[in-house]
Every structure is written in structure tokens, then in C-alpha cells.
mmCIF file of C-alpha atoms and ligand atoms in Angstrom:
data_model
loop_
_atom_site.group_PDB
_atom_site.id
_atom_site.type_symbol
_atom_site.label_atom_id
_atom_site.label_comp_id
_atom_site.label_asym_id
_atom_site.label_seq_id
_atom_site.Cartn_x
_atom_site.Cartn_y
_atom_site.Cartn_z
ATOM 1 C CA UNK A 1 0.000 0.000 0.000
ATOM 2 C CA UNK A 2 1.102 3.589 -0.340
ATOM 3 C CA UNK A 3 0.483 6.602 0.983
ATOM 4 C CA UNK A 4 0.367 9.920 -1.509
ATOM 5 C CA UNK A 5 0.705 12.761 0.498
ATOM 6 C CA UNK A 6 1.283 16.764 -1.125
ATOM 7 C CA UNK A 7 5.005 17.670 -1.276
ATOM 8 C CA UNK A 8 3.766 20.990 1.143
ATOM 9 C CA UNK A 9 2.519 18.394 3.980
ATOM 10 C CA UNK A 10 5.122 19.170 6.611
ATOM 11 C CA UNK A 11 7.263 16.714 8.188
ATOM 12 C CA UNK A 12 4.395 16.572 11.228
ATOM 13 C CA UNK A 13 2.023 15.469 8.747
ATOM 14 C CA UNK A 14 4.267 12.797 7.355
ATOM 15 C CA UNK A 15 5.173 11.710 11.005
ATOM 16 C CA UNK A 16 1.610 11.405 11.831
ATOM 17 C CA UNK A 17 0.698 9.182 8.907
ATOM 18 C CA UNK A 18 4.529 6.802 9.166
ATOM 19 C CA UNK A 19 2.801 6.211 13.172
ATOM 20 C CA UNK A 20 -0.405 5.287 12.412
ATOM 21 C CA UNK A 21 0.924 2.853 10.076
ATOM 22 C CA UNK A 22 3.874 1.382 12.609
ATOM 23 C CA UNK A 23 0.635 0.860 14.934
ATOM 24 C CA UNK A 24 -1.146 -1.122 12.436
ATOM 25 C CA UNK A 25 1.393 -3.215 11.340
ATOM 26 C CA UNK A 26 3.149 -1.996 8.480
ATOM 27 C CA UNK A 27 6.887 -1.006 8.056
ATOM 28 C CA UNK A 28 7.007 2.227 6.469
ATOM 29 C CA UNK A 29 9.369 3.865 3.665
ATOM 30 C CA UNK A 30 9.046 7.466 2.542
ATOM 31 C CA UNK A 31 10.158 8.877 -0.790
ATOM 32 C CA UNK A 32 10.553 12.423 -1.270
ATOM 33 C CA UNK A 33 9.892 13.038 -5.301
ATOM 34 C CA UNK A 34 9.305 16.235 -6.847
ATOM 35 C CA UNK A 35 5.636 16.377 -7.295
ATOM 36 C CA UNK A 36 4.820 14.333 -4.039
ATOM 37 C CA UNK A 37 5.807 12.465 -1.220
ATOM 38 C CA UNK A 38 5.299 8.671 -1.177
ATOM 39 C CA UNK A 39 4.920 6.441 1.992
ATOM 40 C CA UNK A 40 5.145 3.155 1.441
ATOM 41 C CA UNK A 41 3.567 0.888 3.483
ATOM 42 C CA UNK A 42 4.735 -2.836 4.030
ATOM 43 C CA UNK A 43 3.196 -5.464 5.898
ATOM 44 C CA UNK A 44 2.731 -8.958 6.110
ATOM 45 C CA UNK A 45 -0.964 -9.770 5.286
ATOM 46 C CA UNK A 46 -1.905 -11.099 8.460
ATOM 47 C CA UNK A 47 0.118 -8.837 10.836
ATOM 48 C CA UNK A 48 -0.931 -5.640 9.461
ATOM 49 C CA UNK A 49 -4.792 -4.802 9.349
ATOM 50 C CA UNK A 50 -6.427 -2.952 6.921
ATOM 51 C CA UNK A 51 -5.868 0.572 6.563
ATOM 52 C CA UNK A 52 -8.729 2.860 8.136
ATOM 53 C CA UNK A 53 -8.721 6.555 8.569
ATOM 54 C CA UNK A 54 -5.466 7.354 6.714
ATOM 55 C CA UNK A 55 -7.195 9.369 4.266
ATOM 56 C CA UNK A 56 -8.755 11.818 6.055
ATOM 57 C CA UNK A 57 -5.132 12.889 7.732
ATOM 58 C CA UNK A 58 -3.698 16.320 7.087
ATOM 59 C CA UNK A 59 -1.821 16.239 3.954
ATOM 60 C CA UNK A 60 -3.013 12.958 2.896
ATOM 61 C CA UNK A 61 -4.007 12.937 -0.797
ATOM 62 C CA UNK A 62 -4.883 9.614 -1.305
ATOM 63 C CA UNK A 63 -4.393 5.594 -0.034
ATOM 64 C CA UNK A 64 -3.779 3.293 -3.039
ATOM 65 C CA UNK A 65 -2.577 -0.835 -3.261
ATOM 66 C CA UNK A 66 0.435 -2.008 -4.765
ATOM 67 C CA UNK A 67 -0.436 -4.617 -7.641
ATOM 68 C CA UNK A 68 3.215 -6.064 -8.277
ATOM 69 C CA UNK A 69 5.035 -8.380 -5.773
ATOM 70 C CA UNK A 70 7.384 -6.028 -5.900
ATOM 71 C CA UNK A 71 6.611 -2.944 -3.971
ATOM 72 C CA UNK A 72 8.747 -0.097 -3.365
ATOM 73 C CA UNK A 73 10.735 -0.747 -6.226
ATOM 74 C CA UNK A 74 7.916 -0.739 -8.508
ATOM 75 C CA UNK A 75 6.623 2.141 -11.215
ATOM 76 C CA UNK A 76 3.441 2.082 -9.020
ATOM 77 C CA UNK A 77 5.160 3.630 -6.410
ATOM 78 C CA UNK A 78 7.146 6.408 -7.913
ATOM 79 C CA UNK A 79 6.745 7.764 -11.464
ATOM 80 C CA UNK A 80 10.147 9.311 -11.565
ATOM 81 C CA UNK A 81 13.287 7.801 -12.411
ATOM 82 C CA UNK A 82 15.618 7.515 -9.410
ATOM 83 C CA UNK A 83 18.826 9.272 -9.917
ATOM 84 C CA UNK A 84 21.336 7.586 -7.251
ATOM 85 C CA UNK A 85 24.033 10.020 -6.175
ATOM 86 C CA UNK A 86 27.020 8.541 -4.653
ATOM 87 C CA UNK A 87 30.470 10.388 -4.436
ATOM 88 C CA UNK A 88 29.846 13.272 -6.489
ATOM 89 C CA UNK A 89 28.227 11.016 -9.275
ATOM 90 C CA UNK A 90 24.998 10.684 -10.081
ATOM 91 C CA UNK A 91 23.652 7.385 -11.284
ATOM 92 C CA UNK A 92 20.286 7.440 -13.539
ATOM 93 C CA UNK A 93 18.545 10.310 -14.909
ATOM 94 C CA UNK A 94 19.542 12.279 -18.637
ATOM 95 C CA UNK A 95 23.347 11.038 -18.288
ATOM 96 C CA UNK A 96 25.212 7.490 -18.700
ATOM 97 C CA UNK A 97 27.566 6.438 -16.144
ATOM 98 C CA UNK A 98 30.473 3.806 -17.310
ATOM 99 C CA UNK A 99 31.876 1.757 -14.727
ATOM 100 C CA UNK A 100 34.978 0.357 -15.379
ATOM 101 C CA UNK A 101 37.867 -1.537 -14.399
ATOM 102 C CA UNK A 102 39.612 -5.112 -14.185
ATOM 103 C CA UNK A 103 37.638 -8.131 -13.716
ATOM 104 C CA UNK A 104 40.094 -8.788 -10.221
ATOM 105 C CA UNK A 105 42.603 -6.063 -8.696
ATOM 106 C CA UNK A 106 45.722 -7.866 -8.905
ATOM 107 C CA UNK A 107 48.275 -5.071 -8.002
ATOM 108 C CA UNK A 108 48.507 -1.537 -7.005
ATOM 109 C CA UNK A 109 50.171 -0.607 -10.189
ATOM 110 C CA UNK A 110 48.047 -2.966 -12.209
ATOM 111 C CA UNK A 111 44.455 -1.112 -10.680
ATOM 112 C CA UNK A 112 46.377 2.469 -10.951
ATOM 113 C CA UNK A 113 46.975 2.051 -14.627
ATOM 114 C CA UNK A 114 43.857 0.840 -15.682
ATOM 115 C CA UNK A 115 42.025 3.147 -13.763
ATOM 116 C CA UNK A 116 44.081 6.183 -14.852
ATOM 117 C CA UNK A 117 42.956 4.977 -18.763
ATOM 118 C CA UNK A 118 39.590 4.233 -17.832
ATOM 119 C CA UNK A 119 39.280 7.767 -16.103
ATOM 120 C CA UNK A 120 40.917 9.639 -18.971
ATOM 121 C CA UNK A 121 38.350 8.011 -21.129
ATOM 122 C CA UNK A 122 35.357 9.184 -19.273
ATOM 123 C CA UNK A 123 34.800 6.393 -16.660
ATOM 124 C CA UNK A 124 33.633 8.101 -13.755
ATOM 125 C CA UNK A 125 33.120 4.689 -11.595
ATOM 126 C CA UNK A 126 36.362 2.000 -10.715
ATOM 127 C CA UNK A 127 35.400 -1.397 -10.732
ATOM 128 C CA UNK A 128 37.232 -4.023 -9.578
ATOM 129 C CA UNK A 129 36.950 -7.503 -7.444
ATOM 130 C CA UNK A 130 38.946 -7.973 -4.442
ATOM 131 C CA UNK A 131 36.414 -11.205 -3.411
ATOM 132 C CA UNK A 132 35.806 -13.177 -6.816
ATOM 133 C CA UNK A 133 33.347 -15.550 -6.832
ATOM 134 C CA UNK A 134 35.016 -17.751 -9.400
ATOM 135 C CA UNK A 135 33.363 -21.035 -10.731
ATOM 136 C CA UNK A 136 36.671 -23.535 -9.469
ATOM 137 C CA UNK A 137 38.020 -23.022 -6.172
ATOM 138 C CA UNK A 138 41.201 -23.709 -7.651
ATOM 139 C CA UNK A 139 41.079 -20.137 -9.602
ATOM 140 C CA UNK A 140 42.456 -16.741 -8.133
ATOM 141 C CA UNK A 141 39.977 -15.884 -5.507
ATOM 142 C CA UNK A 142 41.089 -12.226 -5.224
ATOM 143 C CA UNK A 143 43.384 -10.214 -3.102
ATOM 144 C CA UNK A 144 40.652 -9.524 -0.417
ATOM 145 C CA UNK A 145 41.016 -6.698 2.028
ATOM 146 C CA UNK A 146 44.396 -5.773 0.365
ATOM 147 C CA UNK A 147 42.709 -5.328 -2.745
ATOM 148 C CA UNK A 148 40.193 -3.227 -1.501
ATOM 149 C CA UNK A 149 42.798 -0.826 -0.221
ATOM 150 C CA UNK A 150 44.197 -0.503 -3.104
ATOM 151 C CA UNK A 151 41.237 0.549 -4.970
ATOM 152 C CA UNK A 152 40.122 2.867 -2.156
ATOM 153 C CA UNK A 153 44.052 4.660 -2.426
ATOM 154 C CA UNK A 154 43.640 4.397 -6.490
ATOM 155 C CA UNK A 155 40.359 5.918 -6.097
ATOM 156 C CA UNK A 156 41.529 8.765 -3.695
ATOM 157 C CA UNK A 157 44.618 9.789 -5.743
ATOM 158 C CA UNK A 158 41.985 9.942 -8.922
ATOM 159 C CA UNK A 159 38.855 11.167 -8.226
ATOM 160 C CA UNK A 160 36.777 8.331 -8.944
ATOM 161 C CA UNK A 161 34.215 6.151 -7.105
ATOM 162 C CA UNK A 162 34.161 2.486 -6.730
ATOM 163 C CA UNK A 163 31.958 -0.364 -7.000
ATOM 164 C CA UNK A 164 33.246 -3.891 -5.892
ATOM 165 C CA UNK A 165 31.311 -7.266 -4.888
ATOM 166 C CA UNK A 166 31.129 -8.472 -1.785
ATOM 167 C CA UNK A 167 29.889 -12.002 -1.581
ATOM 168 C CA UNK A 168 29.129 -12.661 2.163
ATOM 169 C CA UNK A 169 27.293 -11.031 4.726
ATOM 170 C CA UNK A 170 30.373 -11.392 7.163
ATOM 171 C CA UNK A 171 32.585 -8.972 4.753
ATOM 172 C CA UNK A 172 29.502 -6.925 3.962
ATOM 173 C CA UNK A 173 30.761 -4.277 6.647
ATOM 174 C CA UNK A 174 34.578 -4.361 5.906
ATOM 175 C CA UNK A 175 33.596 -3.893 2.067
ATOM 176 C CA UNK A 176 31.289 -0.753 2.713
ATOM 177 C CA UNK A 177 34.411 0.928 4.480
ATOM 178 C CA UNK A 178 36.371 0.664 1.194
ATOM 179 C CA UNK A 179 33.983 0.779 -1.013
ATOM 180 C CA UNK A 180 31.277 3.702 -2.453
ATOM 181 C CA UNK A 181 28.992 1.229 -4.302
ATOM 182 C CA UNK A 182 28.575 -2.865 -3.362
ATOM 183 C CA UNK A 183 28.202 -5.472 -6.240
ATOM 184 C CA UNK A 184 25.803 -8.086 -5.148
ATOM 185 C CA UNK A 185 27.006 -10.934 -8.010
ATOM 186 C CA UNK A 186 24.746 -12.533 -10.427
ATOM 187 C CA UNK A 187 25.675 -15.999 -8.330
ATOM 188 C CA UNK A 188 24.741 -14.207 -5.141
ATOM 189 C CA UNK A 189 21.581 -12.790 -6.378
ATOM 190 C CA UNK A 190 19.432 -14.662 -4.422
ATOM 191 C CA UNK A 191 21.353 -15.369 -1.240
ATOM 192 C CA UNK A 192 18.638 -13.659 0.853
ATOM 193 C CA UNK A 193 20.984 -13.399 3.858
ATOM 194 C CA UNK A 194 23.437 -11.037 1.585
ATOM 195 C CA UNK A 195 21.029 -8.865 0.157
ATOM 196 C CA UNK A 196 19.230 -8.382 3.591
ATOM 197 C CA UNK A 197 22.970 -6.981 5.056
ATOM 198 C CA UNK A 198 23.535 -4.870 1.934
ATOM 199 C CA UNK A 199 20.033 -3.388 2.830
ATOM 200 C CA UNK A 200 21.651 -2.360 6.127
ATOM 201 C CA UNK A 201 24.911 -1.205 4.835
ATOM 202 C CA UNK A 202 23.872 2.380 3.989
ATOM 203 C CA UNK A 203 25.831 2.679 0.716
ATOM 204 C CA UNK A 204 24.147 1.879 -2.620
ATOM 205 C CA UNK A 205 23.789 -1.266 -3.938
ATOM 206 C CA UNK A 206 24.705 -2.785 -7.961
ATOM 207 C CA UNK A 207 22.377 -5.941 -8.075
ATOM 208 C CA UNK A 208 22.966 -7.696 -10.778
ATOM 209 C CA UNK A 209 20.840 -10.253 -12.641
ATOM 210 C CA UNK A 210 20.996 -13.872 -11.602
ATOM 211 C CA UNK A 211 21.917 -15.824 -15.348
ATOM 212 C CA UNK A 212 18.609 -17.824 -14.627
ATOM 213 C CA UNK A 213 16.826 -15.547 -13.285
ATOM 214 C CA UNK A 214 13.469 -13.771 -14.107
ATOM 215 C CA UNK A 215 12.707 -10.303 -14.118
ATOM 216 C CA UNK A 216 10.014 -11.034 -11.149
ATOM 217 C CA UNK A 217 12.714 -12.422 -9.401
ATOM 218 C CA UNK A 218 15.310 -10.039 -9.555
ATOM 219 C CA UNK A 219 12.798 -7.324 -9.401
ATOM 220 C CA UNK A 220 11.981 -9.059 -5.646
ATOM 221 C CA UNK A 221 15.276 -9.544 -4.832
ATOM 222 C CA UNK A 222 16.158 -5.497 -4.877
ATOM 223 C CA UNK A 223 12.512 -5.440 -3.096
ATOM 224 C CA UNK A 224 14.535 -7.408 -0.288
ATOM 225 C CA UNK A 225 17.529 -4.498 -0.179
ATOM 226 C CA UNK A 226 15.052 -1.805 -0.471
ATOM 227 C CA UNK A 227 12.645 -3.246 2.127
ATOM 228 C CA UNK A 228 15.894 -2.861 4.683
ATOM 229 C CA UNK A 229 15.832 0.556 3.991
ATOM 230 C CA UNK A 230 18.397 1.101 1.230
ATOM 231 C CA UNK A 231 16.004 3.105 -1.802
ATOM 232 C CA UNK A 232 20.265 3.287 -3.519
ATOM 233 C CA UNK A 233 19.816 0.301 -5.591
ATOM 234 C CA UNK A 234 21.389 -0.030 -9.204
ATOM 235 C CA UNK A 235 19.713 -3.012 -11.632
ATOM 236 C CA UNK A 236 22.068 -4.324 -13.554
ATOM 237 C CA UNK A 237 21.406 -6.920 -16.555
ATOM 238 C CA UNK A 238 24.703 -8.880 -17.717
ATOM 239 C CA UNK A 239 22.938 -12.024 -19.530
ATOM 240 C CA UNK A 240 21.305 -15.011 -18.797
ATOM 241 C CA UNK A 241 21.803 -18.462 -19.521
ATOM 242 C CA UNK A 242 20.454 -19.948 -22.833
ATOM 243 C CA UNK A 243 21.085 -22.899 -25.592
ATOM 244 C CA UNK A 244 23.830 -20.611 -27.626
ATOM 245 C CA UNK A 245 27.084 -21.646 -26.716
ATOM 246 C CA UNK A 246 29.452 -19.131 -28.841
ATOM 247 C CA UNK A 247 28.929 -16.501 -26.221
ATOM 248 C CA UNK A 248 29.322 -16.775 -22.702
ATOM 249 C CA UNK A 249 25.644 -15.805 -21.886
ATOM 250 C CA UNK A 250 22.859 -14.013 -24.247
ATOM 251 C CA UNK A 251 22.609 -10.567 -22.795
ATOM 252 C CA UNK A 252 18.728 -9.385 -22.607
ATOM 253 C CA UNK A 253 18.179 -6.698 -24.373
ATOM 254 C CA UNK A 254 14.424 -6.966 -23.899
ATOM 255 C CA UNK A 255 15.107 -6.760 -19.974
ATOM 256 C CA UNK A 256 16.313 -3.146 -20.484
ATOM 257 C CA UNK A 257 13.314 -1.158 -21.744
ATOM 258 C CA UNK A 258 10.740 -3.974 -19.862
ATOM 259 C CA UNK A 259 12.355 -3.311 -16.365
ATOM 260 C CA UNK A 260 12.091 0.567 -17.179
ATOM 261 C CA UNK A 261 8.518 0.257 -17.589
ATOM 262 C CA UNK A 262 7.812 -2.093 -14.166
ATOM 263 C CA UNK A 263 10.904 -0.253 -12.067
ATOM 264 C CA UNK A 264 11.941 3.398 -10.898
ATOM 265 C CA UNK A 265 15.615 2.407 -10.907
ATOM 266 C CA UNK A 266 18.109 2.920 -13.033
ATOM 267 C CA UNK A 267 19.300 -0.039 -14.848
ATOM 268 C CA UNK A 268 22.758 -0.410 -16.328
ATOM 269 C CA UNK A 269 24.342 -3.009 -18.469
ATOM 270 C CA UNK A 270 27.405 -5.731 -17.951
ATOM 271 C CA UNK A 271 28.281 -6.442 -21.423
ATOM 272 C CA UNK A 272 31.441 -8.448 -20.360
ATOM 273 C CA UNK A 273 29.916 -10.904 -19.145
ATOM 274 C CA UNK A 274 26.951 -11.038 -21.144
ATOM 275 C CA UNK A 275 29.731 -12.032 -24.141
ATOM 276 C CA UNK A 276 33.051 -13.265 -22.516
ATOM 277 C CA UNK A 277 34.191 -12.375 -25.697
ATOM 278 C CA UNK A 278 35.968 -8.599 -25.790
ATOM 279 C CA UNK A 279 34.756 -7.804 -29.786
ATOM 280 C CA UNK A 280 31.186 -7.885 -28.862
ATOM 281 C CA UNK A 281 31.403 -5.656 -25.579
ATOM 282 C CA UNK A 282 31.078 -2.367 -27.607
ATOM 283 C CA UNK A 283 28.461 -3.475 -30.167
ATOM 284 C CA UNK A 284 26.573 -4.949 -26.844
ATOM 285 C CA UNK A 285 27.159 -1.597 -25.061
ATOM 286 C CA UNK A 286 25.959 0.292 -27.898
ATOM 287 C CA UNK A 287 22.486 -1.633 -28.081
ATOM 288 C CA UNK A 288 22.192 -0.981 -24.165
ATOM 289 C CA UNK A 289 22.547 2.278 -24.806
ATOM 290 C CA UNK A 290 19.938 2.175 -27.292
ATOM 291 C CA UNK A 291 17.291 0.783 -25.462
ATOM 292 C CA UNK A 292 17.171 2.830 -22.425
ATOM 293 C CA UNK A 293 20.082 2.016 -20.161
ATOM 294 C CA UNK A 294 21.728 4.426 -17.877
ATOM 295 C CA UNK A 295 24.885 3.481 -18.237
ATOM 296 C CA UNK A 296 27.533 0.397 -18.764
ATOM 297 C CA UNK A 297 30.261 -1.524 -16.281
ATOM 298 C CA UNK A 298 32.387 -3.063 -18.987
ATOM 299 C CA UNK A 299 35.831 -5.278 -17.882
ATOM 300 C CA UNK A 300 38.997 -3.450 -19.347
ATOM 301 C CA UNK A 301 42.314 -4.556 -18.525
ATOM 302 C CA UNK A 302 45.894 -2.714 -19.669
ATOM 303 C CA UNK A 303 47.107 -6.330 -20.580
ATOM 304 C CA UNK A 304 44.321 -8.732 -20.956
ATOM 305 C CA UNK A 305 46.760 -11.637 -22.070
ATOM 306 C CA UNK A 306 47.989 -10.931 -19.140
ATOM 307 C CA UNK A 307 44.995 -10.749 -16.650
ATOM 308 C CA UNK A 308 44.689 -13.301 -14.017
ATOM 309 C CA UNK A 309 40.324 -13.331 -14.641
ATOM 310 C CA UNK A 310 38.514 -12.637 -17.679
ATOM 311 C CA UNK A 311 40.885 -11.762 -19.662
ATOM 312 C CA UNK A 312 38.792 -12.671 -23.443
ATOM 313 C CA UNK A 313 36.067 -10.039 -22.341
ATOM 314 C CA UNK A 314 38.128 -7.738 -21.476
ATOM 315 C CA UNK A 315 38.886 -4.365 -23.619
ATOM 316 C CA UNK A 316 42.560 -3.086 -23.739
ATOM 317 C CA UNK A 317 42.720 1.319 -22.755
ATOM 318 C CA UNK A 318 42.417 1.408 -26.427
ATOM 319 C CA UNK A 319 39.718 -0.103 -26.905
ATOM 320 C CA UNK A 320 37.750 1.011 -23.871
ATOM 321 C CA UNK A 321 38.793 4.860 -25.208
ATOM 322 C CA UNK A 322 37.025 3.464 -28.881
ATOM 323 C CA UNK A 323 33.910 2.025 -27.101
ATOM 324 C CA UNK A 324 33.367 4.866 -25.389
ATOM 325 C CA UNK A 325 33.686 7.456 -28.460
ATOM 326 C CA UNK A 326 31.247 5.094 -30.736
ATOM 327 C CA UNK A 327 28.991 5.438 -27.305
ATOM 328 C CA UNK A 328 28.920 9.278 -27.082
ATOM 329 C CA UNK A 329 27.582 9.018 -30.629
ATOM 330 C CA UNK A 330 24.640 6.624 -29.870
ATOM 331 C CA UNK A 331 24.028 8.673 -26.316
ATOM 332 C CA UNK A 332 23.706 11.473 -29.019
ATOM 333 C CA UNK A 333 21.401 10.378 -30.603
ATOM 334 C CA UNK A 334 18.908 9.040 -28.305
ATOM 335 C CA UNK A 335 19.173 12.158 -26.214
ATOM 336 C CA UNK A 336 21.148 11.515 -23.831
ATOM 337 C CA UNK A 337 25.098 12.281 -23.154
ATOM 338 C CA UNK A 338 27.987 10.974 -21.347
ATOM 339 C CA UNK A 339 28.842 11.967 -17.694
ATOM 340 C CA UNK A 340 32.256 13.147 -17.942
ATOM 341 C CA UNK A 341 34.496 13.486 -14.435
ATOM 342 C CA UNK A 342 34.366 17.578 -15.313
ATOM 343 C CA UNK A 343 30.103 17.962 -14.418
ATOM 344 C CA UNK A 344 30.377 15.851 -11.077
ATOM 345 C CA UNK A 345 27.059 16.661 -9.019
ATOM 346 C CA UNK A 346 26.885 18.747 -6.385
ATOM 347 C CA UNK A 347 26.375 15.981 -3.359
ATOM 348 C CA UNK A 348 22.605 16.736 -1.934
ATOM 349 C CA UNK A 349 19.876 14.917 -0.866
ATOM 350 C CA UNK A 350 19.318 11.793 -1.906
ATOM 351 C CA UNK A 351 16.988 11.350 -5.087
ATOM 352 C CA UNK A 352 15.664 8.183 -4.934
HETATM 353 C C1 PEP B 401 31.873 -9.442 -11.838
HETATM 354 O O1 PEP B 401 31.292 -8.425 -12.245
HETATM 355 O O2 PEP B 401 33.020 -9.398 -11.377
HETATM 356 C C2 PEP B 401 31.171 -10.753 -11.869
HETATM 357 C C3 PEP B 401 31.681 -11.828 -11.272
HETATM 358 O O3 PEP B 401 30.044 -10.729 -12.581
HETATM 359 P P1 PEP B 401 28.740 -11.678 -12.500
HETATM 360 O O4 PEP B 401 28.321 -11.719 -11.060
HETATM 361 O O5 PEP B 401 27.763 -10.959 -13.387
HETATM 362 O O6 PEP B 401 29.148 -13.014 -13.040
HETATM 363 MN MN1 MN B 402 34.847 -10.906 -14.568
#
């Protein structure tokens, strides 16, 4: 259920209404848009009883359900896109964010030269793993809290931001001190335990798409985040699992535009691993583009012959610097353009 109330209610008003809802039952989350404010109301059917009253309250401009399983991430909720703003940088809204970086840190100098490339290019977010979630446990599993330092220093002596994954809820904390933005992994997507502590951890949240999961699903599983009181939560498609073989997964376009219409948050695009194959990663990140998303984390390495993870999907400086010219032109021309480090938001209020 939600709550409309008029943006002029008063924060007594909007007290008045979140209490009489904590005494019936409900859990309650407020969003501040520009035309109106929004109190969502959550409840477990049988704990909370039905809502009586609420309308008549001073400011109150109407009481309406929630059709989708997913509440307070759906369009229902709020009309508006959310713009996340995290570090200067704003994620959502009229410009495209690119986040990128190596698949794992590896070194200092390794994460200081490819982020220096990626920044000159226009990236505006690192990315890196410090805890990999790799498919063999013989694999490099990352350098851990040492890697995370290193990104944090890289990041400091740059300008940027970072996003990196953490994949239990034991290092959700020592992650968050590192980090500005947490990668829940398409593996980890539905570890209900992990998305719950990322809810708590006050910083905003990149959930990617499980590769078998549905829209519903990962739609619900940001509902779990959100419903811990994080609204800062980033969708991010980066292919499911299908018959084709010749690419790694089959990246879902049709995702892009659908989740825009159901959700109110941005939604970028992983086109590394959608392809595991660096020649399709701009072509991929092109059609994103196209079809509504807000922006791209793409894997880029200095040396990807080199790289100790992902080293097929990932884009040398050069290349990164090409994809990112051919993706100013196709910002162009679906109105849109490319955040640049140079128009960095002024930190405010939250937008969500
Ligand atoms: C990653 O981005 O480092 C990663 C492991 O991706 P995914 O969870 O999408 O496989
Ligand atoms: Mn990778």
C-alpha cells in the first residue's frame, strides 16, 4: 500500500501518517519526489490490518494498493526515475555512467593504470573484485582486504568512485568501508541473507541479474535491499543463460526497456559478461545504450593476455577509449550524453 501525500505536507504530517501505520502493522518507507511524497507501506498480510482513517489525515491525498510483488521498487510507487548520487556522481537520470575496471585487482600498479585509462576516457566509476566468486576453487579468488585498499588509495589519488562485490554477509561491513557502491554478483543474487545486510549497509547497492533468473525475481530480490531501507539500488542486466554456446551468456536486451517500464531504478548493463568475448562488448554496449540504459560496467584490462580473470572479455585502454567514443555518438542520438568526471554533481539529498 502507499500513501500519496502533497510535497507541502510538513514533516508533522508525514510523522503522523509513518505512526499510524507502525501501529497497524506496516513497516514504512518514505520517498521524497518532486511532485509528491510517497509512503510506502509494508506489511505482512496477516500482521498488518487494513488501513482505516489514513485518508482523512492532514496532507493525505490519497491511499492506493500495490499490484506487483514487488513494492517499493515498482513504477506504481514512484513515477520518476531515481537518480542515485554517490560520491559526487549521479547514477540514472539524462546522463550514462560507465563503470569500469579489471575483472580482479591484482596489483597496485596494475588497478592504478587501468584506472588512470579508464578515467581519462570518461569512466567516472572504478570497478574491480577484491572477493571473486570464481566457478573452481582452484582459480584466483582475489586479493581480499588488500585489494580493496588498493582501490580505495587508487580511487583517492583519482577522483573516482568504486563499486566492488562483496559475496558474504560477514565482509559486507569491511567492504562498505572501502567501497562507495557494493556489487551483489549474479551468483549471489538470491542469497537472501546477503542482500538483507547490503540493505543495512547504507551505501548503494549494484544488483545484478541472476543468469537464470526472471525479471520477477530479480525485481523481488532489490525489493529485499530496499525493504531494509536502502532506496540506492542499481539493476544491472549482464545475460542469462540460454542454448547458444558461442557466447558466454545471451545478454537481454528486452530486460532493459521492460524493467524501465515495471521499475523506478536505473538499470545499467554488464556487457562483459553477457559475451566473454571482448569484440562484442562495444556493439553490446551500444544496443544498451539504445534501449534505455543508464549506463555500462564493462571489464577493461591494460594487458588482458595478461589478466589473471577474464581476460577474453576484457577491452585493452584502447579499446575502452574506442567504445566509449562510438557510445557518445549513440548517447547522441537518443538524447542523452555521457557523464564526464568535469560535471560531477553537487552531493545533496538523496533522489531516490
Ligand atoms: C563481476 O562483475 O566481477 C562478476 C563476477 O560478474 P557476474 O556476477 O555478473 O558473473
Ligand atoms: Mn569478470
Amino acid at each position: 500500500m502507499i500513501v500519496v501525500m502533497n510535497l507541502d505536507a510538513g514533516e508533522e504530517n508525514v510523522e503522523a501518517v509513518k505512526e499510524r501505520l507502525h501501529q497497524m502493522g506496516y513497516k514504512t518507507h518514505p520517498i521524497y519526489g518532486t511532485a509528491r511524497i510517497v509512503i510506502g507501506a509494508i506489511g505482512l498480510e496477516k500482521s498488518a490490518t487494513p488501513p482505516t482513517g489514513l485518508e482523512t489525515m492532514p496532507g493525505v491525498e490519497k491511499v492506493m494498493r500495490i499490484m506487483a510483488p514487488y513494492k517499493m521498487v515498482s513504477r506504481e510507487v514512484k513515477n520518476e526515475d531515481s537518480v542515485i548520487e554517490v560520491g559526487g556522481v549521479r547514477i540514472g537520470g539524462n546522463q550514462l555512467t560507465v563503470m569500469a575496471g579489471p575483472c580482479a585487482v591484482e596489483s597496485y600498479d596494475q588497478i592504478y593504470k587501468i584506472a588512470k585509462g579508464v578515467s581519462q576516457s570518461g569512466a567516472q566509476v572504478l570497478r574491480g573484485g577484491a572477493f571473486k566468486p570464481r566457478s573452481s576453487p582452484y582459480s584466483f579468488q582475489g586479493l581480499e582486504e588488500e585489494g580493496l585498499k588498493f582501490m580505495a588509495e587508487v580511487r583517492d589519488e583519482l577522483g573516482m568512485i568504486t563499486v566492488t562485490e562483496t559475496i558474504t554477509p560477514a565482509d559486507v561491513e569491511l567492504v562498505a568501508s572501502y567501497a562507495d557502491i557494493i556489487q551483489v554478483g549474479a551468483r549471489n543474487m538470491q542469497n537472501y541473507a546477503l542482500l538483507k545486510e547490503v540493505g543495512k549497509c547504507g551505501k548503494p547497492v549494484l544488483l545484478k541479474r541472476g543468469f537464470a533468473s526472471t525479471i520477477e525475481e530479480w525485481l523481488m530480490a532489490a525489493e529485499y535491499i530496499v525493504n531494509e531501507g536502502n532506496l540506492q539500488v542499481i539493476l544491472c542486466e549482464r545475460g542469462i543463460r540460454t542454448f547458444e554456446t558461442y557466447t558466454r551468456n545471451t545478454l537481454d536486451i528486452s530486460a532493459i526497456p521492460l524493467v524501465k517500464i515495471l521499475s523506478h531504478l536505473p538499470v545499467i548493463v554488464d556487457p562483459s559478461h553477457s559475451a566473454g568475448d571482448w569484440r562484442l562488448v562495444s556493439p553490446l554496449a551500444n544496443a544498451s545504450v539504445a534501449a534505455g540504459a543508464d549506463g555500462a560496467l564493462v571489464e577493461v584490462h591494460h594487458t588482458p593476455n595478461e589478466a589473471l580473470c577474464d581476460g577474453a572479455q576484457s577491452l585493452t585502454l584502447e579499446n575502452f577509449d574506442n567504445m566509449m567514443q562510438e557510445l557518445n555518438q549513440i548517447a547522441k542520438a537518443v538524447n542523452r550524453s555521457m557523464a564526464t568526471s568535469d560535471n560531477k554533481c553537487v552531493e545533496g539529498k538523496e533522489k531516490v
